[in-house]
Tab-separated table of C-alpha atoms in Angstrom:
chain	number	residue	atom	x	y	z
A	9	UNK	CA	-0.040	0.068	0.023
A	10	UNK	CA	1.613	3.243	-0.934
A	11	UNK	CA	2.066	5.965	1.645
A	12	UNK	CA	3.717	9.337	2.153
A	13	UNK	CA	5.982	9.958	5.240
A	14	UNK	CA	6.488	13.528	6.042
A	15	UNK	CA	9.965	14.829	6.504
A	16	UNK	CA	12.378	18.274	3.920
A	17	UNK	CA	13.524	19.406	0.339
A	18	UNK	CA	12.629	19.706	-3.581
A	19	UNK	CA	13.388	19.337	-7.553
A	20	UNK	CA	11.462	19.583	-11.073
A	21	UNK	CA	9.421	18.719	-14.421
A	22	UNK	CA	9.558	18.523	-18.261
A	23	UNK	CA	7.262	20.164	-20.706
A	24	UNK	CA	3.958	18.420	-21.296
A	25	UNK	CA	1.428	20.014	-23.509
A	26	UNK	CA	-2.316	20.038	-22.712
A	27	UNK	CA	-2.964	19.032	-26.327
A	28	UNK	CA	-0.777	15.878	-25.875
A	29	UNK	CA	-2.606	14.871	-22.713
A	30	UNK	CA	-5.915	15.357	-24.508
A	31	UNK	CA	-4.789	13.244	-27.437
A	32	UNK	CA	-3.930	10.342	-24.961
A	33	UNK	CA	-0.233	10.547	-25.762
A	34	UNK	CA	0.683	10.399	-22.094
A	35	UNK	CA	-2.282	8.246	-20.864
A	36	UNK	CA	-1.068	5.156	-19.097
A	37	UNK	CA	-4.343	3.268	-19.680
A	38	UNK	CA	-3.571	-0.128	-21.273
A	39	UNK	CA	0.109	0.744	-21.614
A	40	UNK	CA	3.179	-0.917	-20.265
A	41	UNK	CA	6.172	1.562	-19.673
A	42	UNK	CA	9.102	1.263	-22.015
A	43	UNK	CA	12.765	1.672	-21.273
A	44	UNK	CA	14.005	5.062	-22.723
A	45	UNK	CA	17.777	4.686	-22.267
A	46	UNK	CA	17.619	5.316	-18.496
A	47	UNK	CA	20.826	5.096	-16.540
A	48	UNK	CA	20.629	3.853	-12.915
A	49	UNK	CA	22.649	4.523	-9.775
A	50	UNK	CA	23.527	1.882	-7.132
A	51	UNK	CA	20.881	-0.864	-6.828
A	52	UNK	CA	17.970	1.323	-8.002
A	53	UNK	CA	15.663	-0.081	-10.531
A	54	UNK	CA	14.520	1.989	-13.440
A	55	UNK	CA	10.899	3.369	-12.849
A	56	UNK	CA	10.122	2.160	-16.261
A	57	UNK	CA	10.370	-1.502	-15.080
A	58	UNK	CA	7.232	-1.035	-13.189
A	59	UNK	CA	4.410	-2.251	-15.392
A	60	UNK	CA	0.676	-2.066	-15.180
A	61	UNK	CA	-1.292	-1.140	-12.091
A	62	UNK	CA	0.340	-0.649	-8.747
A	63	UNK	CA	-2.049	-2.679	-6.541
A	64	UNK	CA	0.499	-5.520	-6.159
A	65	UNK	CA	3.538	-3.260	-5.667
A	66	UNK	CA	4.806	-2.167	-2.365
A	67	UNK	CA	5.681	1.335	-3.253
A	68	UNK	CA	5.954	4.162	-0.847
A	69	UNK	CA	6.628	7.833	-1.716
A	70	UNK	CA	8.649	9.526	1.075
A	71	UNK	CA	8.271	13.206	1.164
A	72	UNK	CA	11.094	15.410	2.377
A	73	UNK	CA	9.731	18.700	3.502
A	74	UNK	CA	9.965	20.301	6.914
A	75	UNK	CA	6.550	21.857	6.713
A	76	UNK	CA	3.783	21.813	9.095
A	77	UNK	CA	1.406	22.249	6.121
A	78	UNK	CA	1.789	18.536	5.394
A	79	UNK	CA	0.320	17.809	8.734
A	80	UNK	CA	-2.626	19.959	7.931
A	81	UNK	CA	-5.620	17.825	6.992
A	82	UNK	CA	-6.897	20.587	4.740
A	83	UNK	CA	-4.205	19.932	2.043
A	84	UNK	CA	-6.238	21.667	-0.736
A	85	UNK	CA	-5.497	25.008	0.923
A	86	UNK	CA	-1.723	24.510	1.452
A	87	UNK	CA	-0.423	23.543	-1.974
A	88	UNK	CA	0.653	19.922	-1.115
A	89	UNK	CA	-2.582	18.096	-2.041
A	90	UNK	CA	-0.769	16.618	-5.073
A	91	UNK	CA	1.331	14.482	-2.948
A	92	UNK	CA	-1.768	12.705	-1.522
A	93	UNK	CA	-3.375	12.621	-4.920
A	94	UNK	CA	-0.244	10.907	-6.325
A	95	UNK	CA	-0.136	8.490	-3.503
A	96	UNK	CA	-3.762	7.384	-3.949
A	97	UNK	CA	-3.234	7.169	-7.684
A	98	UNK	CA	-0.289	4.867	-7.373
A	99	UNK	CA	-2.583	2.238	-5.998
A	100	UNK	CA	-4.358	2.098	-9.382
A	101	UNK	CA	-2.076	3.535	-12.032
A	102	UNK	CA	1.551	3.103	-12.679
A	103	UNK	CA	3.703	6.126	-13.557
A	104	UNK	CA	4.292	6.770	-17.292
A	105	UNK	CA	7.620	7.932	-18.732
A	106	UNK	CA	7.714	11.298	-20.431
A	107	UNK	CA	9.528	11.043	-23.649
A	108	UNK	CA	9.961	14.808	-24.279
A	109	UNK	CA	13.064	16.485	-23.152
A	110	UNK	CA	16.153	14.632	-21.898
A	111	UNK	CA	14.281	11.840	-20.418
A	112	UNK	CA	14.189	10.510	-16.824
A	113	UNK	CA	10.773	12.012	-15.963
A	114	UNK	CA	7.652	10.351	-15.123
A	115	UNK	CA	4.000	11.488	-14.783
A	116	UNK	CA	2.197	10.328	-11.533
A	117	UNK	CA	-1.699	10.152	-11.828
A	118	UNK	CA	-4.487	10.694	-9.443
A	119	UNK	CA	-7.283	8.197	-8.693
A	120	UNK	CA	-9.220	9.538	-11.817
A	121	UNK	CA	-5.965	8.834	-14.054
A	122	UNK	CA	-5.367	12.617	-14.534
A	123	UNK	CA	-1.820	13.879	-14.254
A	124	UNK	CA	-1.157	14.807	-10.685
A	125	UNK	CA	2.583	15.321	-10.449
A	126	UNK	CA	5.902	14.799	-12.177
A	127	UNK	CA	8.712	12.665	-10.695
A	128	UNK	CA	12.298	13.140	-11.744
A	129	UNK	CA	14.753	10.558	-10.261
A	130	UNK	CA	18.280	11.557	-9.588
A	131	UNK	CA	20.776	10.265	-12.152
A	132	UNK	CA	18.237	9.276	-14.743
A	133	UNK	CA	18.863	12.300	-16.967
A	134	UNK	CA	21.064	10.948	-19.787
A	135	UNK	CA	23.008	14.198	-19.437
A	136	UNK	CA	23.658	13.834	-15.676
A	137	UNK	CA	24.882	10.373	-14.585
A	138	UNK	CA	26.656	9.980	-11.242
A	139	UNK	CA	29.877	11.974	-11.523
A	140	UNK	CA	29.088	13.368	-14.954
A	141	UNK	CA	27.286	16.768	-15.313
A	142	UNK	CA	25.908	18.857	-17.955
A	143	UNK	CA	27.169	22.152	-16.480
A	144	UNK	CA	30.328	22.742	-14.499
A	145	UNK	CA	29.803	23.984	-11.066
A	146	UNK	CA	26.751	21.981	-10.313
A	147	UNK	CA	27.277	18.309	-9.235
A	148	UNK	CA	24.879	15.682	-10.255
A	149	UNK	CA	23.770	14.829	-6.612
A	150	UNK	CA	22.972	18.594	-6.157
A	151	UNK	CA	20.405	19.133	-8.831
A	152	UNK	CA	17.395	18.298	-6.363
A	153	UNK	CA	18.512	20.918	-3.897
A	154	UNK	CA	18.448	23.574	-6.701
A	155	UNK	CA	14.927	22.687	-7.385
A	156	UNK	CA	14.202	23.102	-3.763
A	157	UNK	CA	15.704	26.531	-3.566
A	158	UNK	CA	13.896	27.779	-6.788
A	159	UNK	CA	10.512	26.627	-5.528
A	160	UNK	CA	11.082	28.169	-2.055
A	161	UNK	CA	12.367	31.592	-3.524
A	162	UNK	CA	9.589	32.247	-5.782
A	163	UNK	CA	5.979	30.926	-5.878
A	164	UNK	CA	5.931	31.178	-9.672
A	165	UNK	CA	7.717	27.696	-9.466
A	166	UNK	CA	5.303	24.904	-9.009
A	167	UNK	CA	5.439	23.255	-5.510
A	168	UNK	CA	8.125	20.644	-5.485
A	169	UNK	CA	9.356	18.148	-2.867
A	170	UNK	CA	12.056	15.687	-2.599
A	171	UNK	CA	10.990	12.127	-2.316
A	172	UNK	CA	12.117	8.443	-2.108
A	173	UNK	CA	10.223	6.244	-4.498
A	174	UNK	CA	10.482	2.703	-3.000
A	175	UNK	CA	9.867	-0.712	-4.579
A	176	UNK	CA	10.732	-3.425	-2.056
A	177	UNK	CA	14.430	-2.878	-1.279
A	178	UNK	CA	15.062	-0.525	-4.249
A	179	UNK	CA	14.816	3.263	-3.937
A	180	UNK	CA	14.809	6.106	-6.262
A	181	UNK	CA	15.504	9.539	-4.924
A	182	UNK	CA	14.393	12.588	-6.784
A	183	UNK	CA	11.760	15.421	-7.024
A	184	UNK	CA	8.172	15.221	-7.034
A	185	UNK	CA	6.436	18.428	-8.626
A	186	UNK	CA	2.948	19.510	-8.731
A	187	UNK	CA	1.641	19.007	-12.469
A	188	UNK	CA	0.753	22.208	-14.096
A	189	UNK	CA	-1.570	21.968	-17.078
A	190	UNK	CA	-0.153	24.268	-19.761
A	191	UNK	CA	-0.874	25.407	-23.361
A	192	UNK	CA	2.708	24.660	-24.500
A	193	UNK	CA	6.228	25.626	-23.980
A	194	UNK	CA	6.669	29.340	-24.301
A	195	UNK	CA	8.768	29.110	-27.515
A	196	UNK	CA	5.752	27.668	-29.169
A	197	UNK	CA	4.147	31.198	-29.230
A	198	UNK	CA	5.584	34.604	-30.225
A	199	UNK	CA	7.088	36.323	-27.128
A	200	UNK	CA	5.214	39.366	-27.816
A	201	UNK	CA	2.067	37.916	-26.249
A	202	UNK	CA	3.545	37.647	-22.807
A	203	UNK	CA	3.064	40.383	-20.335
A	204	UNK	CA	6.125	42.325	-18.994
A	205	UNK	CA	5.263	41.474	-15.358
A	206	UNK	CA	5.664	37.685	-15.934
A	207	UNK	CA	8.910	38.200	-18.149
A	208	UNK	CA	10.535	40.276	-15.453
A	209	UNK	CA	9.572	37.716	-12.677
A	210	UNK	CA	11.059	34.897	-14.502
A	211	UNK	CA	14.168	36.929	-15.169
A	212	UNK	CA	14.616	38.091	-11.531
A	213	UNK	CA	14.384	34.559	-10.452
A	214	UNK	CA	16.879	33.371	-13.071
A	215	UNK	CA	19.338	36.020	-12.004
A	216	UNK	CA	18.888	35.129	-8.252
A	217	UNK	CA	19.608	31.512	-8.701
A	218	UNK	CA	22.088	31.991	-11.550
A	219	UNK	CA	20.128	29.736	-13.845
A	220	UNK	CA	22.465	27.863	-16.337
A	221	UNK	CA	19.576	26.395	-18.384
A	222	UNK	CA	16.720	28.860	-19.224
A	223	UNK	CA	15.200	28.317	-22.528
A	224	UNK	CA	11.783	28.524	-24.032
A	225	UNK	CA	11.221	24.853	-23.375
A	226	UNK	CA	11.272	25.258	-19.687
A	227	UNK	CA	9.091	28.270	-19.395
A	228	UNK	CA	5.556	27.055	-19.468
A	229	UNK	CA	2.795	29.213	-21.096
A	230	UNK	CA	-0.533	28.863	-19.495
A	231	UNK	CA	-3.922	30.736	-20.070
A	232	UNK	CA	-2.704	32.183	-23.311
A	233	UNK	CA	-4.781	33.127	-26.271
A	234	UNK	CA	-2.533	33.626	-29.235
A	235	UNK	CA	-4.977	35.791	-30.994
A	236	UNK	CA	-5.065	38.295	-27.889
A	237	UNK	CA	-1.924	40.351	-27.851
A	238	UNK	CA	-2.677	41.698	-24.404
A	239	UNK	CA	-2.579	38.860	-21.988
A	240	UNK	CA	-1.785	40.975	-18.911
A	241	UNK	CA	-4.649	39.689	-17.002
A	242	UNK	CA	-3.250	36.096	-16.836
A	243	UNK	CA	-0.294	34.592	-15.068
A	244	UNK	CA	0.950	33.111	-18.290
A	245	UNK	CA	4.550	32.038	-17.573
A	246	UNK	CA	5.478	29.246	-15.197
A	247	UNK	CA	9.172	28.607	-14.926
A	248	UNK	CA	10.338	24.958	-14.355
A	249	UNK	CA	13.520	22.887	-14.652
A	250	UNK	CA	15.941	24.494	-12.243
A	251	UNK	CA	18.237	21.660	-11.662
A	252	UNK	CA	21.076	23.383	-13.253
A	253	UNK	CA	21.477	26.648	-11.362
A	254	UNK	CA	23.492	28.206	-8.645
A	255	UNK	CA	26.965	26.993	-9.733
A	256	UNK	CA	29.871	27.562	-7.557
A	257	UNK	CA	31.496	30.997	-7.835
A	258	UNK	CA	34.483	29.499	-9.526
A	259	UNK	CA	32.234	28.558	-12.439
A	260	UNK	CA	30.251	31.698	-12.760
A	261	UNK	CA	31.252	31.782	-16.424
A	262	UNK	CA	28.893	28.808	-17.000
A	263	UNK	CA	26.072	31.462	-17.050
A	264	UNK	CA	25.901	31.806	-20.778
A	265	UNK	CA	22.278	32.761	-21.795
A	266	UNK	CA	18.820	33.450	-20.636
A	267	UNK	CA	15.981	32.969	-23.189
A	268	UNK	CA	14.236	36.127	-22.132
A	269	UNK	CA	17.140	38.189	-23.418
A	270	UNK	CA	15.359	37.879	-26.824
A	271	UNK	CA	12.152	39.174	-25.355
A	272	UNK	CA	11.368	42.754	-25.905
A	273	UNK	CA	9.823	42.943	-22.489
A	274	UNK	CA	13.270	42.425	-20.936
A	275	UNK	CA	14.151	45.892	-22.315
A	276	UNK	CA	11.262	47.578	-20.615
A	277	UNK	CA	11.886	49.432	-17.271
A	278	UNK	CA	11.057	47.590	-14.111
A	279	UNK	CA	7.760	48.434	-12.515
A	280	UNK	CA	7.562	50.019	-9.089
A	281	UNK	CA	6.261	46.519	-7.894
A	282	UNK	CA	9.256	44.718	-9.396
A	283	UNK	CA	11.689	47.342	-7.807
A	284	UNK	CA	10.101	46.863	-4.420
A	285	UNK	CA	10.242	43.166	-4.742
A	286	UNK	CA	14.059	43.261	-5.481
A	287	UNK	CA	14.730	45.746	-2.638
A	288	UNK	CA	12.896	43.593	-0.302
A	289	UNK	CA	14.816	40.418	-1.112
A	290	UNK	CA	16.026	39.143	2.258
A	291	UNK	CA	19.454	37.682	1.530
A	292	UNK	CA	19.837	36.501	5.072
A	293	UNK	CA	16.746	34.381	4.775
A	294	UNK	CA	17.839	33.082	1.327
A	295	UNK	CA	21.141	32.079	2.879
A	296	UNK	CA	19.447	30.249	5.624
A	297	UNK	CA	17.311	28.346	3.175
A	298	UNK	CA	20.321	27.493	1.079
A	299	UNK	CA	22.325	26.240	4.013
A	300	UNK	CA	19.322	24.211	5.250
A	301	UNK	CA	19.464	22.358	1.927
A	302	UNK	CA	23.139	21.564	2.326
A	303	UNK	CA	24.158	23.821	-0.555
A	304	UNK	CA	27.917	24.320	-0.701
A	305	UNK	CA	29.294	27.614	0.595
A	306	UNK	CA	31.019	28.475	-2.659
A	307	UNK	CA	27.648	28.190	-4.265
A	308	UNK	CA	25.940	30.334	-1.834
A	309	UNK	CA	28.563	32.980	-2.627
A	310	UNK	CA	27.118	33.011	-6.091
A	311	UNK	CA	23.677	33.634	-4.667
A	312	UNK	CA	25.083	36.535	-2.653
A	313	UNK	CA	26.914	38.016	-5.677
A	314	UNK	CA	23.832	37.891	-7.821
A	315	UNK	CA	21.648	39.557	-5.033
A	316	UNK	CA	24.177	42.480	-4.833
A	317	UNK	CA	23.887	42.742	-8.645
A	318	UNK	CA	20.178	42.830	-8.739
A	319	UNK	CA	19.857	45.456	-5.876
A	320	UNK	CA	22.533	47.786	-7.300
A	321	UNK	CA	21.111	47.411	-10.683
A	322	UNK	CA	17.715	48.612	-9.830
A	323	UNK	CA	19.190	51.421	-7.934
A	324	UNK	CA	20.873	52.469	-11.151
A	325	UNK	CA	17.632	51.885	-13.116
A	326	UNK	CA	19.131	49.290	-15.347
A	327	UNK	CA	16.654	47.052	-17.264
A	328	UNK	CA	16.514	43.334	-16.925
A	329	UNK	CA	18.092	43.022	-20.490
A	330	UNK	CA	21.049	45.205	-19.368
A	331	UNK	CA	21.575	43.081	-16.253
A	332	UNK	CA	21.490	39.896	-18.209
A	333	UNK	CA	24.106	41.082	-20.868
A	334	UNK	CA	26.309	42.047	-17.989
A	335	UNK	CA	26.093	38.645	-16.422
A	336	UNK	CA	26.031	36.157	-19.380
A	337	UNK	CA	29.056	34.881	-21.157
A	338	UNK	CA	27.769	33.244	-24.391
A	339	UNK	CA	31.360	33.082	-25.677
A	340	UNK	CA	33.716	31.248	-23.518
A	341	UNK	CA	36.632	33.204	-24.897
A	342	UNK	CA	34.926	36.455	-23.988
A	343	UNK	CA	33.944	36.474	-20.448
A	344	UNK	CA	31.060	39.078	-19.375
A	345	UNK	CA	31.968	42.229	-17.433
A	346	UNK	CA	30.653	40.491	-14.254
A	347	UNK	CA	32.521	37.372	-14.831
A	348	UNK	CA	35.797	39.335	-15.432
A	349	UNK	CA	35.354	41.100	-12.127
A	350	UNK	CA	34.745	37.812	-10.225
A	351	UNK	CA	37.727	36.266	-12.092
A	352	UNK	CA	40.102	39.040	-11.192
A	353	UNK	CA	38.912	39.334	-7.558
A	354	UNK	CA	39.288	35.550	-6.988
A	355	UNK	CA	43.075	36.096	-7.655
A	356	UNK	CA	43.407	38.427	-4.741
A	357	UNK	CA	40.672	37.218	-2.373
A	358	UNK	CA	39.829	33.859	-0.848
A	359	UNK	CA	36.250	32.812	0.037
A	360	UNK	CA	37.355	29.933	2.135
A	361	UNK	CA	36.445	31.652	5.470
A	362	UNK	CA	33.603	33.937	6.439
A	363	UNK	CA	35.935	36.883	6.968
A	364	UNK	CA	37.682	36.398	3.593
A	365	UNK	CA	34.445	36.021	1.749
A	366	UNK	CA	33.154	39.210	3.318
A	367	UNK	CA	36.235	41.038	2.006
A	368	UNK	CA	35.626	39.522	-1.333
A	369	UNK	CA	31.983	40.567	-1.404
A	370	UNK	CA	32.619	44.202	-0.251
A	371	UNK	CA	35.177	44.581	-2.947
A	372	UNK	CA	32.796	42.975	-5.514
A	373	UNK	CA	30.086	45.464	-4.389
A	374	UNK	CA	32.404	48.458	-4.891
A	375	UNK	CA	33.589	47.315	-8.265
A	376	UNK	CA	30.158	46.462	-9.518
A	377	UNK	CA	28.887	49.917	-8.257
A	378	UNK	CA	31.403	51.620	-10.515
A	379	UNK	CA	30.537	49.265	-13.440
A	380	UNK	CA	26.744	49.858	-13.098
A	381	UNK	CA	27.016	53.660	-12.741
A	382	UNK	CA	29.149	53.648	-16.054
A	383	UNK	CA	26.506	51.417	-17.779
A	384	UNK	CA	23.721	54.103	-17.143
A	385	UNK	CA	25.780	56.728	-18.877
A	386	UNK	CA	25.918	54.974	-22.080
């Protein structure tokens, strides 16, 4: 009998279109799950070995969230109802593999065979196997904590929890994220239909967490009417897939591109609401959350650096686009202005101790202040 034990953490999803769901492409009725080139860690079994209904399987989903909300019987109001829905659904329906994206993601269903959540086991992404990594600065075993952080820092990100998916003596650790019905990936529409507020919110999050993998496929577009140019009344954009974010400060140059840099909305001035949001970012609380997730100190330094950039940038009235261009290094042989500052400062300052890191950050803040004031003069 499936069950969920309460405990603390998080991770992510792949793009699934509503049209595909309606067509039955992802329905698990009458289907056996197929192997899709999954690589496994330790004695873990591939989820896709589980076939048919779950009534004869001893599978338990173990949540990892330090949240009193999970103890609240009124789960419909606390955002975690999808966990129980998935648990109940497992008694009747097997998860089905998502064959879009890089692989290694599965849809869990509720008791009515409707998608409830998306499970992404660690080490099943073909691009991230044990010690192999897609992006330098983020270790394979750390991707789940990045998902935790993104979900905790911004409620645009669907609620996500770290789980153990158990089958007898075998276990699969990974993330379980609330399923969000969506029209399509954002790149399936012209970017002009998205409201500036949403684009700025996604961009602010990406900068805070130093997202290494933001593209149109992992920004979901919901409630969009392509024929209606003004969609400002909808929360259209839902960012997902934050596994590869917050690299250690030594690999800051891995930040190469943000999809929204091609959106005209990124060149619009920040609204008063966005400026207030940035000014109210509590870096001490962000650091506390990051430390509670076991994120390495050199990665937390990146979090601090990008918060400094955001706060100073809005003080100098820079646009999201200007900030992104200062950060991103699309050409490895031509580091960005921010990347050069970090590279040069790391030659003179250590970040190994709290005191040395403070000196590094103070000097960084001073240097960036000069850079940003110069940027506003051009």
